[in-house]
Short mmCIF file of C-alpha atoms in Angstrom, two decimals:
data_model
loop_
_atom_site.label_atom_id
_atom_site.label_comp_id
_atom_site.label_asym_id
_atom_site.label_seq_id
_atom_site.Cartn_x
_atom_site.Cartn_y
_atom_site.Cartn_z
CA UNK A 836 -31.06 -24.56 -67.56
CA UNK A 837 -28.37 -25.72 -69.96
CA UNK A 838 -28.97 -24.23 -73.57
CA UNK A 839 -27.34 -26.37 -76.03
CA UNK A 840 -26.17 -24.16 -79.56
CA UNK A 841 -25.14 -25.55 -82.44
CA UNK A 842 -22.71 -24.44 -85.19
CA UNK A 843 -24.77 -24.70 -88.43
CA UNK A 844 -24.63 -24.69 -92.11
CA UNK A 845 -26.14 -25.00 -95.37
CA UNK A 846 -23.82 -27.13 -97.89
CA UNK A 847 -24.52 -28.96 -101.17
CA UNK A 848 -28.05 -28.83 -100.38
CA UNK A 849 -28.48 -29.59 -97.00
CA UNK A 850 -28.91 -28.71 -93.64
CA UNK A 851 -25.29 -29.74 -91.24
CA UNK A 852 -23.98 -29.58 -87.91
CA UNK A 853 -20.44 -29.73 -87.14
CA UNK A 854 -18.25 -29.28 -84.56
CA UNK A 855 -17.45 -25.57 -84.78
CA UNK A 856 -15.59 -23.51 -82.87
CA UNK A 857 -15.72 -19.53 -82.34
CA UNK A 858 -12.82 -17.45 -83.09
CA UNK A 859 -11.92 -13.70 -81.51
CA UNK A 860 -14.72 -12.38 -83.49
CA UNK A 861 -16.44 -15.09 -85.49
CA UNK A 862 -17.09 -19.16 -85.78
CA UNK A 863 -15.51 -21.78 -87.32
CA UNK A 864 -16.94 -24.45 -89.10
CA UNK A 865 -15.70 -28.11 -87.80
CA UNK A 866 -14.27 -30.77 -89.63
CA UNK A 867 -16.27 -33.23 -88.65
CA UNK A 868 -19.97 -32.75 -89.60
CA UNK A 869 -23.69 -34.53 -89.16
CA UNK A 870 -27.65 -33.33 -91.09
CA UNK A 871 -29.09 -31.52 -88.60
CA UNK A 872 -32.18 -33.25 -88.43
CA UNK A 873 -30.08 -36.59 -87.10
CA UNK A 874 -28.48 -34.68 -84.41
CA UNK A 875 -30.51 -31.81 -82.39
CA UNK A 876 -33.96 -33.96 -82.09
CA UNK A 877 -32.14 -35.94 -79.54
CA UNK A 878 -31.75 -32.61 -77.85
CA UNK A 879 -35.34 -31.64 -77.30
CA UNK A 880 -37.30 -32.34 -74.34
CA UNK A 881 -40.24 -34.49 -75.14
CA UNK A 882 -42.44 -32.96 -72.24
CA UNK A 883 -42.08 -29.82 -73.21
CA UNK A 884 -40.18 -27.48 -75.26
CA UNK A 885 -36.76 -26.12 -75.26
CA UNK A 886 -34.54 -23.62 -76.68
CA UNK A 887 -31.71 -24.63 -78.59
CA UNK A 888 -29.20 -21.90 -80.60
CA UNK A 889 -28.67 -22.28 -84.14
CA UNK A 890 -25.29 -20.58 -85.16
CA UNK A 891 -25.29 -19.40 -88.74
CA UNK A 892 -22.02 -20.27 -90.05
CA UNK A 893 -22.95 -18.99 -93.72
CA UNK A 894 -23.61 -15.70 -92.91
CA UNK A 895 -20.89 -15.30 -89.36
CA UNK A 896 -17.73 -16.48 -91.92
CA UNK A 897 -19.20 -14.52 -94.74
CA UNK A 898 -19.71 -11.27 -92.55
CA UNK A 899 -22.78 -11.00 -94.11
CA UNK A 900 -26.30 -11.76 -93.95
CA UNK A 901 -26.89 -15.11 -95.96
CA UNK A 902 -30.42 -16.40 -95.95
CA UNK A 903 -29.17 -20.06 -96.78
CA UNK A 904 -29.31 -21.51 -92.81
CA UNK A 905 -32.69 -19.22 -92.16
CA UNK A 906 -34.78 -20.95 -95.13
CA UNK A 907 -34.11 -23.77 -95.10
CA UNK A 908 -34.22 -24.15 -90.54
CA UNK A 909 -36.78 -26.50 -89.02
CA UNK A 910 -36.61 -27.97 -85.63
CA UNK A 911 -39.81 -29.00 -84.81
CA UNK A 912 -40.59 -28.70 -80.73
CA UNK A 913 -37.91 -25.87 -80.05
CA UNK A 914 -38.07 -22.91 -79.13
CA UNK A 915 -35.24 -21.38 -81.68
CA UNK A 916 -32.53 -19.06 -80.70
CA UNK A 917 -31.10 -17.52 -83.98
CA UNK A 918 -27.59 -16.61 -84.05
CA UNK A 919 -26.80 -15.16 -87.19
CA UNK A 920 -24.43 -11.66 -88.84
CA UNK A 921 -26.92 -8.48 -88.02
CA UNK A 922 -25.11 -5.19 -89.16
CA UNK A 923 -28.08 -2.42 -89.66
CA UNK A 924 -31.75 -2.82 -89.16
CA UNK A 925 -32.21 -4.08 -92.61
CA UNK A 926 -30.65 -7.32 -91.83
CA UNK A 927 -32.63 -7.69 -89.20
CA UNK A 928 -35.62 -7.90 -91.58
CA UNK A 929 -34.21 -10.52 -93.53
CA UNK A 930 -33.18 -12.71 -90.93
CA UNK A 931 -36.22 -12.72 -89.06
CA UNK A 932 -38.79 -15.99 -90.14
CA UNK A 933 -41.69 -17.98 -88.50
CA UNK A 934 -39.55 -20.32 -86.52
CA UNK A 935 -37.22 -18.35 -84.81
CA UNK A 936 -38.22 -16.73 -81.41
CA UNK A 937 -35.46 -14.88 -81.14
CA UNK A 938 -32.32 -13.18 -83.29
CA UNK A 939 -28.97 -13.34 -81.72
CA UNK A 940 -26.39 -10.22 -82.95
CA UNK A 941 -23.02 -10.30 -82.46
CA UNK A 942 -22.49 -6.82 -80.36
CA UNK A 943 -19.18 -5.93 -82.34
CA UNK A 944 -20.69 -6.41 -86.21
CA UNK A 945 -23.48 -3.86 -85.69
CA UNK A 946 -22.64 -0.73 -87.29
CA UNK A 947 -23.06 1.63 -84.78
CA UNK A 948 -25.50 3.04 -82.24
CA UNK A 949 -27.48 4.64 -84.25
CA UNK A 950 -28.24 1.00 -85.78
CA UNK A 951 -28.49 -0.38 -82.43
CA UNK A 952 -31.48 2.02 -81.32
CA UNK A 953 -33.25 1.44 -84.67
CA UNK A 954 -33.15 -2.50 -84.28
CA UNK A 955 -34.77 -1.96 -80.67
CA UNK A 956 -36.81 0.27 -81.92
CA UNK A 957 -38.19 -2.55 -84.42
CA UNK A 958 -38.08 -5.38 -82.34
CA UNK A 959 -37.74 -6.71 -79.27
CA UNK A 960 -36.53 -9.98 -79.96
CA UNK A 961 -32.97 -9.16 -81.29
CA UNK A 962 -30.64 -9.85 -78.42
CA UNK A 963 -27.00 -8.44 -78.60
CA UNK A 964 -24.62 -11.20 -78.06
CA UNK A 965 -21.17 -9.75 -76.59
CA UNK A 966 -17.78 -11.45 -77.48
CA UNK A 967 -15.45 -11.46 -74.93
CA UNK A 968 -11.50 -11.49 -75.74
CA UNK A 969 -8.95 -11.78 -72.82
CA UNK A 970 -11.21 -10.14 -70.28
CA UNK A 971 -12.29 -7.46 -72.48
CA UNK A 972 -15.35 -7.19 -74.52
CA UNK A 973 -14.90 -6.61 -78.49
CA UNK A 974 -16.34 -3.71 -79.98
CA UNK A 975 -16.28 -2.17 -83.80
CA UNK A 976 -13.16 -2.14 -85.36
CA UNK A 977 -11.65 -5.30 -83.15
CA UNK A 978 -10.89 -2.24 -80.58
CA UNK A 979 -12.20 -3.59 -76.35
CA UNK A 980 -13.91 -1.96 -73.56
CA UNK A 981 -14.97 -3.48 -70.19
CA UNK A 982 -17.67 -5.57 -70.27
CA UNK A 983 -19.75 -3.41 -67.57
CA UNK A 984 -19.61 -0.32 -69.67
CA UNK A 985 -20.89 -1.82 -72.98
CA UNK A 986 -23.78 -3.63 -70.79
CA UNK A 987 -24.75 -0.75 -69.24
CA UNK A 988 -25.21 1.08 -72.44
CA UNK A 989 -27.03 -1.32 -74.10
CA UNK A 990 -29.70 -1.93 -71.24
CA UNK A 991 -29.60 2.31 -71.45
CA UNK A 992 -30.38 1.81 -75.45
CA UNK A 993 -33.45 -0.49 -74.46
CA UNK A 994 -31.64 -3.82 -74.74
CA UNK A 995 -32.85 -5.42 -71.34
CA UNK A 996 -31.77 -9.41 -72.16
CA UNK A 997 -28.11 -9.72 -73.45
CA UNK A 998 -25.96 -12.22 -74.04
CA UNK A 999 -21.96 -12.76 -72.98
CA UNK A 1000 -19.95 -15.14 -75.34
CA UNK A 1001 -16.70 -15.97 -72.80
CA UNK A 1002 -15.26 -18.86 -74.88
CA UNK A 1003 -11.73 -18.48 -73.37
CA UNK A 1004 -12.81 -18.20 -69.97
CA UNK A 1005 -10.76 -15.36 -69.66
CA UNK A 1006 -14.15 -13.36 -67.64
CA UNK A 1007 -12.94 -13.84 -63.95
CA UNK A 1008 -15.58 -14.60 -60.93
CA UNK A 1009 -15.50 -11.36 -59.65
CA UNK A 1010 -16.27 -10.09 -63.20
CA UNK A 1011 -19.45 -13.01 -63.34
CA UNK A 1012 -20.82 -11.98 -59.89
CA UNK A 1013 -21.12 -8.50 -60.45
CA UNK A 1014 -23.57 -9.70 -64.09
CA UNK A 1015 -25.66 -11.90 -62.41
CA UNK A 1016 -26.56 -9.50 -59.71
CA UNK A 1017 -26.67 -5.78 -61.40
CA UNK A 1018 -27.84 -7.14 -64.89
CA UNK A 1019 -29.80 -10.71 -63.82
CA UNK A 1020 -31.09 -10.92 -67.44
CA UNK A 1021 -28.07 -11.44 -69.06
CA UNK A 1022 -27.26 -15.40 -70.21
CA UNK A 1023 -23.66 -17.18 -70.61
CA UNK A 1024 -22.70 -18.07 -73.44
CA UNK A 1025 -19.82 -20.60 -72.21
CA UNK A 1026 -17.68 -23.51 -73.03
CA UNK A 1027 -19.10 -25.40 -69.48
CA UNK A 1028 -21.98 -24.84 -67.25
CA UNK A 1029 -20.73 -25.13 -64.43
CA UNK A 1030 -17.19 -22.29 -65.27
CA UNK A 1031 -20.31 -19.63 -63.70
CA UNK A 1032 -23.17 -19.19 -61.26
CA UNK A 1033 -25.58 -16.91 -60.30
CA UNK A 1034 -27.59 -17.03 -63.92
CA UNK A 1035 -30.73 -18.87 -64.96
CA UNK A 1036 -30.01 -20.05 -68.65
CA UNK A 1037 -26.13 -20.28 -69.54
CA UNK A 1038 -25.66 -21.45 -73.40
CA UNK A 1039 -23.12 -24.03 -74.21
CA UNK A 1040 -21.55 -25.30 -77.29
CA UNK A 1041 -23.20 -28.98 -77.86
CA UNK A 1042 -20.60 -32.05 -77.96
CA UNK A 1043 -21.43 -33.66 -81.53
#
């Protein structure tokens, strides 16, 4: 299944979606810009629900946790993925709310691994999102490590589900392959569906 996500904000009192764009470690708001409640409706199944990704913009530019997208969010009939800036275990306290199933954390803003066994400790439903950067996944302190390496310490943490954000398509086949079949729970999060194969869910970027 194709997961659309969309890059979201709160501005001047309302809820917008734009066509965004992710950088080497963060987002990017677009320039061109629609309310939220006009646009992702027309992506929800009818017959039954959907996930759909809301990227919080406020809080991924700020580098820190802004409650602005999170309280003021409702998609009635989704199933809501919550991308959103998760350094320690407090944040994820904040950002949790009623309509979000689960919390999307960008792997290289956490603050360590000490924070990363005390948010799987508390919940199950924070998901570490890895950004990948010519081939390499980023870590703290923009420094890279292969992609294996981080997954397999995070499934060893407790993290079972994780995403892998390859908006350069710089992750080769080989590289893809080896994902799907030693860690099958992991989900794409990719500029096309059909760049890999092999995976259940991919996530990609809706075309506003």
């Amino acid at each position: 299944m194709e997961i659309p996500a969309y890059f979201t904000s709160y501005d001047d009192g309302n809820m917008i979606v734009s066509d965004g764009s992710f950088s080497i470690l963060s987002v990017r708001k677009g320039e061109s810009s629609y309310p939220l409640n006009e646009k992702i409706p027309q992506s929800i199944s009818k017959e039954q629900r959907s996930p759909i990704v809301i990227i919080d913009c406020n809080s991924l530019i700020k580098r820190e946790f802004s409650e602005k997208v999170m309280k003021h969010l409702r998609v009635p009939g989704a199933y809501i993925w919550f991308m959103t800036y998760i350094e320690t275990v407090e944040d994820v306290f904040d950002a949790f709310n009623k309509d979000a199933e689960l919390v999307l954390a960008p792997y290289h803003f956490i603050a360590s691994d000490a924070e990363l066994r005390d948010i799987c400790d508390v919940s199950d439903s924070v998901v570490p999102v890895i950004f990948i950067h010519k081939g390499k996944a980023m870590v703290g302190g923009r420094q890279t490590e292969d992609v294996l390496k981080v997954l397999e310490k995070l499934v060893g943490i407790g993290f079972y589900r994780n995403f892998v954000l390859d908006m350069e398509g710089s992750l080769d086949g080989y590289t893809w392959s080896v994902i799907a079949e030693d860690y099958p729970s992991t989900i794409p999060f990719i500029q096309s569906g059909d760049r890999v194969a092999g995976f259940q869910n991919v996530i990609v970027p809706s075309l506003l």
